[in-house]
Coordinates of C-alpha atoms in Angstrom, one line a residue:
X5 CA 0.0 0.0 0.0
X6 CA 3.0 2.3 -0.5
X7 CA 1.8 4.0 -3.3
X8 CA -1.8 4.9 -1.3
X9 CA -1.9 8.4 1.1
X10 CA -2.7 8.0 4.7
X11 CA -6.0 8.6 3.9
X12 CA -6.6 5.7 1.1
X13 CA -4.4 3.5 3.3
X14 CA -7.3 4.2 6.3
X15 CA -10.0 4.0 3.7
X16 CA -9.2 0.8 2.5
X17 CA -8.2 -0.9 5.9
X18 CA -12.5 -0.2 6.7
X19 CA -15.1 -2.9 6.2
X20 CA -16.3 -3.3 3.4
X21 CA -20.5 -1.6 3.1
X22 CA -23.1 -2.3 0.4
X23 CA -26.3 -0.4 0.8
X24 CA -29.4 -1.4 -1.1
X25 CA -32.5 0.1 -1.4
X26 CA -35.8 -1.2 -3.3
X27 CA -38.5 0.9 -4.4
X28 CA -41.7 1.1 -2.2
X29 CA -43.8 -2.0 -1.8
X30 CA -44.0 -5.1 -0.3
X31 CA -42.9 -6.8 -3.8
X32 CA -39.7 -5.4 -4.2
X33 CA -38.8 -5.1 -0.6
X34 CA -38.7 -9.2 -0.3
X35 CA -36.2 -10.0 -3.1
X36 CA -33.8 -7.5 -2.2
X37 CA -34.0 -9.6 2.0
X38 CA -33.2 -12.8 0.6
X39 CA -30.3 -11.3 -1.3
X40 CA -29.3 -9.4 2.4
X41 CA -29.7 -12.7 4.2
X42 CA -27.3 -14.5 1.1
X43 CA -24.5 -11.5 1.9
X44 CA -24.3 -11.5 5.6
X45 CA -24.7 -15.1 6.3
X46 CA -22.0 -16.7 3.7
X47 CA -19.8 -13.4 3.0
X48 CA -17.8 -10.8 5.4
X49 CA -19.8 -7.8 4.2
X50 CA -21.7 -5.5 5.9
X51 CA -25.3 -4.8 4.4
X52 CA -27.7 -1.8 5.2
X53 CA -30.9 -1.8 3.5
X54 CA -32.8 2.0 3.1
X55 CA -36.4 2.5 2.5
X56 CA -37.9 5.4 1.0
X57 CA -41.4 5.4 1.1
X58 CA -45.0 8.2 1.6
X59 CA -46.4 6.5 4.3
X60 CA -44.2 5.4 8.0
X61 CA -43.8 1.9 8.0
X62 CA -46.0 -0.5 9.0
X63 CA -46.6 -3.6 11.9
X64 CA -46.4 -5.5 8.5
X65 CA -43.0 -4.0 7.3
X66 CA -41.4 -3.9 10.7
X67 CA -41.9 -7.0 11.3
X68 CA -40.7 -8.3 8.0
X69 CA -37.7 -6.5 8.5
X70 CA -36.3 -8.0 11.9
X71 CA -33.2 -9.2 12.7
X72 CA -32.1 -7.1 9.1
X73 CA -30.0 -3.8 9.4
X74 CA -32.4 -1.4 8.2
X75 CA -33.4 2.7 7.7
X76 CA -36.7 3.5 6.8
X77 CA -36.1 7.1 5.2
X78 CA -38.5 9.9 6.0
X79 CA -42.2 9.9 4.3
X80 CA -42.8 11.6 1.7
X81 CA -45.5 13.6 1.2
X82 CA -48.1 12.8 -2.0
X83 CA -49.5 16.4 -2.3
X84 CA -49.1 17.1 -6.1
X85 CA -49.8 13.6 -7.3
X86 CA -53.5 13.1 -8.5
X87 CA -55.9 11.4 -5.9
X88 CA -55.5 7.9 -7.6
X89 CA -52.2 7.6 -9.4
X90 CA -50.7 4.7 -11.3
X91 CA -48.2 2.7 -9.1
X92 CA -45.2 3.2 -11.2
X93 CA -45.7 7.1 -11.1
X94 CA -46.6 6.6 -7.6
X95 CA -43.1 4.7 -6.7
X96 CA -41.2 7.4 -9.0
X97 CA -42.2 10.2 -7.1
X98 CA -41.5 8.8 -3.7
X99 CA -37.9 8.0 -5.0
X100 CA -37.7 11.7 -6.4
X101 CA -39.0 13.6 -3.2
X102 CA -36.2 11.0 -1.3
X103 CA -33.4 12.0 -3.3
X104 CA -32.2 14.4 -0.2
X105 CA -32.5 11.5 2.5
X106 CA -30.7 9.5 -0.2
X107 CA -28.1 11.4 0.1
X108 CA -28.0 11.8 3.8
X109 CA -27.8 8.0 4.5
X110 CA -25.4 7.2 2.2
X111 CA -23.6 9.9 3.8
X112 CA -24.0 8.9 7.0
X113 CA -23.0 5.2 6.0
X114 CA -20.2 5.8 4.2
X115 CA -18.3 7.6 7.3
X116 CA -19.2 4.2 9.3
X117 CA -17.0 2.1 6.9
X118 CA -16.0 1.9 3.0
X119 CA -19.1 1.4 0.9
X120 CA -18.2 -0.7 -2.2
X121 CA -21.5 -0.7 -4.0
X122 CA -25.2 0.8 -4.2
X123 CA -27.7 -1.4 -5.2
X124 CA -31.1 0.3 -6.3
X125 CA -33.6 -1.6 -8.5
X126 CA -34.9 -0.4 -11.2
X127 CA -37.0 2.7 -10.2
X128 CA -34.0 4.0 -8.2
X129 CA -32.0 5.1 -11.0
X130 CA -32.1 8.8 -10.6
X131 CA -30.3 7.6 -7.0
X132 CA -26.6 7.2 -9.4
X133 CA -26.4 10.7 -9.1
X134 CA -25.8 11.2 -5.9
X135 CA -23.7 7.7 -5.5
X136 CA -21.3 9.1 -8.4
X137 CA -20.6 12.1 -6.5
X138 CA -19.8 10.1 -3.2
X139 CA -17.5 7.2 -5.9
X140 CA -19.8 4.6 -4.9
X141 CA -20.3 2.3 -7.9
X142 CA -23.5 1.2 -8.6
X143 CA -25.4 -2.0 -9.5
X144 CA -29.4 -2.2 -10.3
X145 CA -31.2 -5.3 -8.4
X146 CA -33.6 -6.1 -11.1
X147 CA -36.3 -7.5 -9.3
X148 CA -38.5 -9.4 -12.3
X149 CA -37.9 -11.2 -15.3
X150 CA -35.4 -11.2 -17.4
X151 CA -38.1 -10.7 -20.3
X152 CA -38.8 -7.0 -18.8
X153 CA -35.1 -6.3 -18.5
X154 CA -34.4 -7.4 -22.2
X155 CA -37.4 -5.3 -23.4
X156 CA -36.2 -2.5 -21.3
X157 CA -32.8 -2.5 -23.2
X158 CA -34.7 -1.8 -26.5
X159 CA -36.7 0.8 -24.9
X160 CA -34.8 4.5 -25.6
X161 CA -35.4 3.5 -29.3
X162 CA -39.3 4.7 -29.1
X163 CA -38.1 8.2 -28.8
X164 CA -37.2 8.6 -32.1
X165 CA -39.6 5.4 -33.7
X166 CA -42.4 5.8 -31.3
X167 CA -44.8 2.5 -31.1
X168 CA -48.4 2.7 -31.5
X169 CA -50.4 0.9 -29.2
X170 CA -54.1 1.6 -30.1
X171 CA -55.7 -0.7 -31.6
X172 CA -53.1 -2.8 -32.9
X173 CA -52.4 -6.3 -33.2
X174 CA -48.6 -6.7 -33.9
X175 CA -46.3 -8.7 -32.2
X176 CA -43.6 -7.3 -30.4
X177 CA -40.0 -8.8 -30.8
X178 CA -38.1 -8.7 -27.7
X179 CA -34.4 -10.2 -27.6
X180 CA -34.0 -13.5 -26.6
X181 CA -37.7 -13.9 -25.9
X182 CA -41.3 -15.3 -26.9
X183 CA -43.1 -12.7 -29.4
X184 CA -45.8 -10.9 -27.5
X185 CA -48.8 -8.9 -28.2
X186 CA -48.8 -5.4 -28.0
X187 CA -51.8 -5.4 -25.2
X188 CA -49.8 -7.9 -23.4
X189 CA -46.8 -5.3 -22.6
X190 CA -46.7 -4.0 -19.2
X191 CA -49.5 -1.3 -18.6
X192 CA -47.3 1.7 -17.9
X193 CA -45.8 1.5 -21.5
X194 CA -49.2 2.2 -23.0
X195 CA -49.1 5.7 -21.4
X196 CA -47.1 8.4 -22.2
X197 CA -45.9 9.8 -18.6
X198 CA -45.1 6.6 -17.4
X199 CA -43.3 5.5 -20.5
X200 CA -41.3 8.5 -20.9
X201 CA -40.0 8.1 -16.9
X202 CA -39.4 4.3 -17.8
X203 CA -37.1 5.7 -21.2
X204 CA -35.0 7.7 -19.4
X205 CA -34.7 5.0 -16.6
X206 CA -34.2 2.5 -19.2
X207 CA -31.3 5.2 -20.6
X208 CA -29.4 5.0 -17.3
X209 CA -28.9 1.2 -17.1
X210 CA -25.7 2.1 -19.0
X211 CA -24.2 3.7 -16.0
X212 CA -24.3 0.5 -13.5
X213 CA -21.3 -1.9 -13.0
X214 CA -23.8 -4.7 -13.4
X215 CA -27.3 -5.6 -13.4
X216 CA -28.4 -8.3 -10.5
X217 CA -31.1 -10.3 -12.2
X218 CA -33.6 -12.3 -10.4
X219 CA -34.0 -15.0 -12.5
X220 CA -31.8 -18.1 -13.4
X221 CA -31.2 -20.0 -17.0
X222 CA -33.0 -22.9 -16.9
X223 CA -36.4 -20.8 -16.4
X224 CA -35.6 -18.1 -19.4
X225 CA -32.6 -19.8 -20.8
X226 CA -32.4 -17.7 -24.2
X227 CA -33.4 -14.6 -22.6
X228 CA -30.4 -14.9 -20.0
X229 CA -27.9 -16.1 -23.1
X230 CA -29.2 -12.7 -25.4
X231 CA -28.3 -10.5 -21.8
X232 CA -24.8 -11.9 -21.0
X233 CA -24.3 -11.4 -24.8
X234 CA -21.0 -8.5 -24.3
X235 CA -22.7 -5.2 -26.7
X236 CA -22.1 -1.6 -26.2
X237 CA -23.7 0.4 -23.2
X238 CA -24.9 -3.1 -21.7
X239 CA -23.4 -4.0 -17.8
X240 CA -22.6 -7.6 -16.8
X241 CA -25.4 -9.5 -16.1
X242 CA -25.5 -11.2 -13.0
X243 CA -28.7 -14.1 -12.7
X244 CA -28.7 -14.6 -8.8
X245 CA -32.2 -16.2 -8.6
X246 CA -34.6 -18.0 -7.4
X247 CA -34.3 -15.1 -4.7
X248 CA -37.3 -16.4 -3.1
X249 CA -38.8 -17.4 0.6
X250 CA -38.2 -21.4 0.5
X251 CA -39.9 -23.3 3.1
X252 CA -37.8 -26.0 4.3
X253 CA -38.8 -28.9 6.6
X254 CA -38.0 -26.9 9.9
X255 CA -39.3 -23.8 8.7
X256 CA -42.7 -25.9 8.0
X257 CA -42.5 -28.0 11.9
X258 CA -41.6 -24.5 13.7
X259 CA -42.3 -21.5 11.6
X260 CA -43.5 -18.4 12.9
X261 CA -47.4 -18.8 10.9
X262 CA -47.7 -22.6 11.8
X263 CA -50.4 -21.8 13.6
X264 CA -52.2 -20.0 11.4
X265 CA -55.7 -21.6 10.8
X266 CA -55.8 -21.9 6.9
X267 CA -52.4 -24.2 7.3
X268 CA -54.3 -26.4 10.0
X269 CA -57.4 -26.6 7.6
X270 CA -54.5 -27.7 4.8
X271 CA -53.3 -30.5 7.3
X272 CA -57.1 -31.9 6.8
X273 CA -57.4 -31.9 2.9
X274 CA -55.8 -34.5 0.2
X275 CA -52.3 -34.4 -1.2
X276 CA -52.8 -31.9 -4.5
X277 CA -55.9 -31.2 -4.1
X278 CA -56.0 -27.3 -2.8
X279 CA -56.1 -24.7 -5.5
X280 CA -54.6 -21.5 -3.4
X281 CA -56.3 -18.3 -5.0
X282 CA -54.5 -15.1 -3.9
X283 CA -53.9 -11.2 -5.8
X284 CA -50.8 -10.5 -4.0
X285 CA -50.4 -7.5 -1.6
X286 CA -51.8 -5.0 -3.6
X287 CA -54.0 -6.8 -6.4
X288 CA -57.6 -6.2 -6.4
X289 CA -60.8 -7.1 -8.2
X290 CA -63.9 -5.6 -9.1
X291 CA -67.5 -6.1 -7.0
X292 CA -68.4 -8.2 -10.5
X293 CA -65.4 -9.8 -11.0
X294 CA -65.4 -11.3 -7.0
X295 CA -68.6 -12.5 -7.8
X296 CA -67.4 -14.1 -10.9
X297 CA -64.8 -16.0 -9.7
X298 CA -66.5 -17.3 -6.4
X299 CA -69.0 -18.4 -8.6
X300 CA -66.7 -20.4 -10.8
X301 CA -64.8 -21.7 -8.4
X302 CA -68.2 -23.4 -6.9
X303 CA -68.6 -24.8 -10.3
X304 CA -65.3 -26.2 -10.6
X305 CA -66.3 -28.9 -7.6
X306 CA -62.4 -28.3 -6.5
X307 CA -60.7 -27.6 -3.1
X308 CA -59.7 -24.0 -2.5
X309 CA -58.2 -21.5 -0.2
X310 CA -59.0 -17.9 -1.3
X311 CA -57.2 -14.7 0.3
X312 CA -59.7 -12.6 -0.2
X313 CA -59.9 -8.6 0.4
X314 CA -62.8 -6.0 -0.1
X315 CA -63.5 -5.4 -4.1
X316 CA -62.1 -2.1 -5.6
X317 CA -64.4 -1.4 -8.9
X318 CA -61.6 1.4 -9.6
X319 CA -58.4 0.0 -9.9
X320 CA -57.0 -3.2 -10.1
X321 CA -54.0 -2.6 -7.9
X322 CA -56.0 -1.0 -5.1
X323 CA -54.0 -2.3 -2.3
X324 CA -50.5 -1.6 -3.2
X325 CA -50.0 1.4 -1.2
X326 CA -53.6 1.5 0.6
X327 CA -52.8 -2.3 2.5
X328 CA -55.2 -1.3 5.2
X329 CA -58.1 0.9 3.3
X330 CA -58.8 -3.0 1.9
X331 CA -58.8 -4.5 6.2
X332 CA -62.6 -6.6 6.0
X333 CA -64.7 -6.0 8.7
X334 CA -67.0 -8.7 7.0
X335 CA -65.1 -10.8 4.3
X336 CA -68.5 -13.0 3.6
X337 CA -71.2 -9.6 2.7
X338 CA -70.4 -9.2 -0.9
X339 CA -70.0 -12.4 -1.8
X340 CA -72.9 -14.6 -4.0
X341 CA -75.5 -15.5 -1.9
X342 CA -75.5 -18.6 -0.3
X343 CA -71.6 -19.1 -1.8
X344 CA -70.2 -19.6 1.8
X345 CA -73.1 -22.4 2.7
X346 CA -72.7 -24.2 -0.5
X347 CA -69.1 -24.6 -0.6
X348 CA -68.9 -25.3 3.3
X349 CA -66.2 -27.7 3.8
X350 CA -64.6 -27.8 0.3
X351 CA -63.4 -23.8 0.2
X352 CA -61.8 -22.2 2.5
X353 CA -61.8 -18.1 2.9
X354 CA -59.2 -16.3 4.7
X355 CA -59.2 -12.3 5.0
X356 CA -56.6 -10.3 3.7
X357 CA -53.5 -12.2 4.0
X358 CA -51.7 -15.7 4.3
X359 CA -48.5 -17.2 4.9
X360 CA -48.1 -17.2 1.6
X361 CA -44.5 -19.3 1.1
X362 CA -45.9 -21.6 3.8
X363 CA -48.9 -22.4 1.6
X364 CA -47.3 -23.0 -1.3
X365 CA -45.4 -25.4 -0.2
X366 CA -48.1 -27.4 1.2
X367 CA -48.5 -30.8 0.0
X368 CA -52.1 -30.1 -0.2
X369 CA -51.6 -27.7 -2.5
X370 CA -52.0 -29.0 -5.9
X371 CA -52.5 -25.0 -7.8
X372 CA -52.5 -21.5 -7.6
X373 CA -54.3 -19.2 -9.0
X374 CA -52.6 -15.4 -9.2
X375 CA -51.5 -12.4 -10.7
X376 CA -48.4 -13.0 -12.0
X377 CA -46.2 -11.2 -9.8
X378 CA -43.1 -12.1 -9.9
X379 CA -41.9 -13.1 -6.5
X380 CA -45.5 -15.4 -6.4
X381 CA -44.1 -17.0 -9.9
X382 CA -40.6 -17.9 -8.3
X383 CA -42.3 -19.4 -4.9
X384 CA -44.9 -21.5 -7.4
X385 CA -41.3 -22.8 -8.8
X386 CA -39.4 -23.4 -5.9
X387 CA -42.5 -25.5 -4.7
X388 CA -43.4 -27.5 -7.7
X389 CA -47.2 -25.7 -8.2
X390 CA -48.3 -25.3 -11.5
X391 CA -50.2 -22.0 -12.1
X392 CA -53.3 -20.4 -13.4
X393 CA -52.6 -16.8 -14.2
X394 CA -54.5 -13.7 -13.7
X395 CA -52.5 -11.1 -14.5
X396 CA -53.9 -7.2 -12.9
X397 CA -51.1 -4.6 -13.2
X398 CA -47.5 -3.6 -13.6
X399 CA -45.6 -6.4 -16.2
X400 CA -47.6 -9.3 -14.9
X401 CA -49.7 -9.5 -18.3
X402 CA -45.9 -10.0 -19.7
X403 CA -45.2 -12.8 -16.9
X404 CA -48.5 -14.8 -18.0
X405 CA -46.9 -14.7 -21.4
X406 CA -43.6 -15.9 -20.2
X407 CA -45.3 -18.4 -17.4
X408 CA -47.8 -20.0 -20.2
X409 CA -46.0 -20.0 -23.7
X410 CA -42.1 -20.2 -22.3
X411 CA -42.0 -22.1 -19.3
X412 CA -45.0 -23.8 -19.9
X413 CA -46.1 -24.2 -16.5
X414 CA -49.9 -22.4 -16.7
X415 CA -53.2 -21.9 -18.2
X416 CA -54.6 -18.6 -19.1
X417 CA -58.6 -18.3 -18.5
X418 CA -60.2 -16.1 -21.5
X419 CA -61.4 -12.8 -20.6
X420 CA -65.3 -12.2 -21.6
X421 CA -66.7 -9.8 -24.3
X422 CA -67.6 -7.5 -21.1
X423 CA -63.9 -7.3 -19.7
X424 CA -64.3 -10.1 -16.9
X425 CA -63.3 -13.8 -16.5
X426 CA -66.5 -15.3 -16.6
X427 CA -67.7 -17.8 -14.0
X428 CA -67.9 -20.6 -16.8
X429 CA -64.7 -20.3 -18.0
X430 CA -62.8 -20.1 -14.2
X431 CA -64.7 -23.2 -13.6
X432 CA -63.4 -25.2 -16.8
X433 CA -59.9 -23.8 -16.8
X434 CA -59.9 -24.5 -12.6
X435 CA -60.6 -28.4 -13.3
X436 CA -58.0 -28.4 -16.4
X437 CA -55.7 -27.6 -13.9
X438 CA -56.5 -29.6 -11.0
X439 CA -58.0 -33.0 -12.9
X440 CA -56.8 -32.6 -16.6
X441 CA -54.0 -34.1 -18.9
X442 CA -53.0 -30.8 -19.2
X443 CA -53.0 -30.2 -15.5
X444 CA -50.4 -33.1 -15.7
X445 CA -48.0 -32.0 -18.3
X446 CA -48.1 -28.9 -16.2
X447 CA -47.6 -30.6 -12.8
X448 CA -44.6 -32.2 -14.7
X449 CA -42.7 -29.4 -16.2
X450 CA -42.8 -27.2 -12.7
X451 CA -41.5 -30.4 -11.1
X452 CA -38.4 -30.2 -13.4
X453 CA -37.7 -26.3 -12.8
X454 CA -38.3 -26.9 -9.4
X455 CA -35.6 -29.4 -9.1
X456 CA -33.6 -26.8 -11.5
X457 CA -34.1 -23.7 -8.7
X458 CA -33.3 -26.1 -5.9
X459 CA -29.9 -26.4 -8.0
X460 CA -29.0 -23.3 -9.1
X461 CA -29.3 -21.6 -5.3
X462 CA -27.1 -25.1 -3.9
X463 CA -23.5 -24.9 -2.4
X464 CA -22.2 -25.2 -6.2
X465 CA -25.3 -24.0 -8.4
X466 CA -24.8 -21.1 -10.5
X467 CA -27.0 -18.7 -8.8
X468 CA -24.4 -19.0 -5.7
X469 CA -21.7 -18.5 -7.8
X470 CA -22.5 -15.3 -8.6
X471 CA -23.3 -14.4 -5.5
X472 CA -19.9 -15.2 -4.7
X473 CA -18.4 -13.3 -7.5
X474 CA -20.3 -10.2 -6.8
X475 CA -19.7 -10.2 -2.7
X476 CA -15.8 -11.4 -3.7
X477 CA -15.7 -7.9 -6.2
X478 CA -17.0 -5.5 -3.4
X479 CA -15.5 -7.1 -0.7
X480 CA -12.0 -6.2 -2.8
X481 CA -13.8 -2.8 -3.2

């Protein structure tokens, strides 16, 4: 260390920091813990996760955040946004008005010890700014599939071909991918605000030393092959996943929800025969749509346990920031009539929330029916259950693409001349999945990325390897 002044000889003695932050919600909070909990446990680093988010945190949040080294930046406040924004804008703006805590805590941190890297996912971009100035490199922790980052990559090109969504039925080509629809592409993209904040996020990829992706290449092999392709302008890619909550044997004899009643009402039913029907933590369904689907589900004649929350007629994703405005004080008084008596024994109804990684890997659980986010895809995988998909918001029309015409492990129910998923065809596609042939070449092919994920995250899978390369490069700082 000759060559280093006192001052980079003191700097580089320090331990080693990475501070991460996700964007606000549930969904991208939980990737970003499993990738804490890889870091600290198996690698000498020292790991601080920062929040920003409009509202203070939650029993929910706090909870979920034990025993992990934490800030929760100041709330921001939601003043000039519209009464009912979309979620991206919603997520953008909370990452913009936190720019000056931002700053702060990395501040603060870095005069603890000698932070090697800033990981942000993908709405945190405008965050490099302030990371350049302090020489921090940093990384984006890209939280979905690999089909959205590809995509993204080809995004700054609509500024000077824009696409034309209206009305159209062309296929999209994205690198490395299954062609899709044009009113299959995430939401945002089909308005102009949010597609214009996604371009210029899309144009600062370039600037990250790599891109953390949470998928692995046995579940979007030619997607993951096009990305590590070397081109101009495009980081390393880094596929760390299945980053997902796995339930192991202990965690299922002494876990924290065991006695939660809906996995005591599991214990009672047949081996695959439970068809788990939940939206996530902040997908919601219309008044006619609730009735719809209860409905269908009583005419499929199969087992089912349904997290189910108050309707929203408004907007689909009417949870994702308002967890409690959708708290039941009767879960049972807009369903069908006579639904609850009639399906007495055989359905199960639980309000709001369930241990979701718990059920899932259930040996009663033989389905699941959901909206397509991402972290609920990589738990179906890790346990084997093949998937209806009902996608609501965000990318997740793009993930029912990927889940049913790529990996192959899910039906899509047709949506009805008036916008809904009629009761007739839930019922149908419900007992395709849980009695069919098909249900059985499904069953089959999540069995074989299951056994792929449980690879991939072992003591020499692939997914741990570059965990180790990545915690090996900012350890050396």
């Amino acid at each position: 260390m000759e060559n280093y002044s006192k001052e980079q000889q003191q700097q580089q003695s320090l331990k080693p920091l990475v501070v991460m932050m996700p964007s606000p919600g549930k969904g991208h909070v939980i990737p970003l813990i499993e990738l804490y909990k890889k870091l600290t446990k198996n690698h000498d680093l020292g790991v601080t996760i920062i929040i920003p988010s409009n509202d203070p945190p939650t029993a929910e949040e706090t909870t979920m955040l034990r025993n992990i080294n934490h800030i929760f930046l100041p709330p921001v406040p939601l003043s000039d946004l519209p009464s009912t924004p979309k979620v991206e804008l919603l997520i953008s703006h909370t990452i913009h008005h936190s720019l000056p805590s931002i700053r702060r805590a990395l501040q603060s941190i870095a005069s603890t010890g000698r932070v090697t890297a800033f990981v942000v996912d993908l709405f945190g971009t405008e965050a490099f700014d302030i990371s350049s100035e302090l020489n921090i490199p940093s990384y984006i922790f890209f939280t979905t599939t690999a089909m959205l980052l590809s995509f993204l990559f080809q995004l700054p090109r609509w500024e000077e071909t824009p696409c034309e969504f209206d009305d159209s039925t062309e296929l999209i080509q994205i690198p490395g991918c299954v062609p899709i629809h044009i009113e299959d592409l995430a939401d945002g993209f089909k308005d102009d605000e949010i597609l214009n904040a996604m371009i210029q996020h899309a144009k600062r990829f370039k600037l990250a030393q790599g891109i953390i992706e949470n998928s692995f290449l046995e579940l979007e092999p030619d997607t993951i092959k096009e990305l590590q392709n070397v081109k101009p302008g495009r980081p390393p890619i880094y596929p760390v996943g299945p980053l997902a909550n796995m339930v192991n044997d202990q965690t299922k004899l002494h876990g924290n929800n065991n006695d939660h009643a809906c996995l005591r009402w599991l214990d009672e039913q047949p081996r695959g025969s439970v068809l788990f029907v939940c939206f996530g933590s902040g997908g919601t369904l219309s008044s006619t749509q609730i009735d719809e689907l209860a409905l269908g589900l009583e005419m499929s004649e199969q087992r089912f346990l349904w997290v189910i929350k108050s309707p929203n007629d408004k907007d689909s994703s009417g949870s994702f920031f308002n967890v409690n405005n959708n708290i039941l004080n009767d879960p049972l008084n807009f369903l069908p009539k006579g639904f609850v008596e009639r399906t007495k024994g055989k359905g199960l109804l639980v309000s709001n929330w369930a241990p979701q990684a718990q059920v899932l890997a259930h040996e009663s659980i033989g389905g699941f029916l959901t909206h397509c986010g991402w972290n609920s895809v990589l738990e179906s995988v890790v346990n084997g259950v093949p998937l209806i998909t009902w996608p609501l918001y965000a990318e997740q029309k793009m993930n029912a693409v990927l889940i049913t015409r790529d990996m192959k492990v899910g039906l899509r129910p047709k949506i009805g001349e008036e916008g809904l998923v009629e009761r007739e065809e839930i019922g149908i596609v419900v007992k395709m999945l849980m009695e069919g042939e098909e249900g059985k070449k499904l069953r089959h092919r999540m069995k074989e990325l299951k056994e792929a994920a449980i690879e991939v995250v072992g003591e020499n899978g692939s997914s741990t390897k570059q965990i180790e390369d990545l915690a090996l490069m900012w350890k050396k700082g």
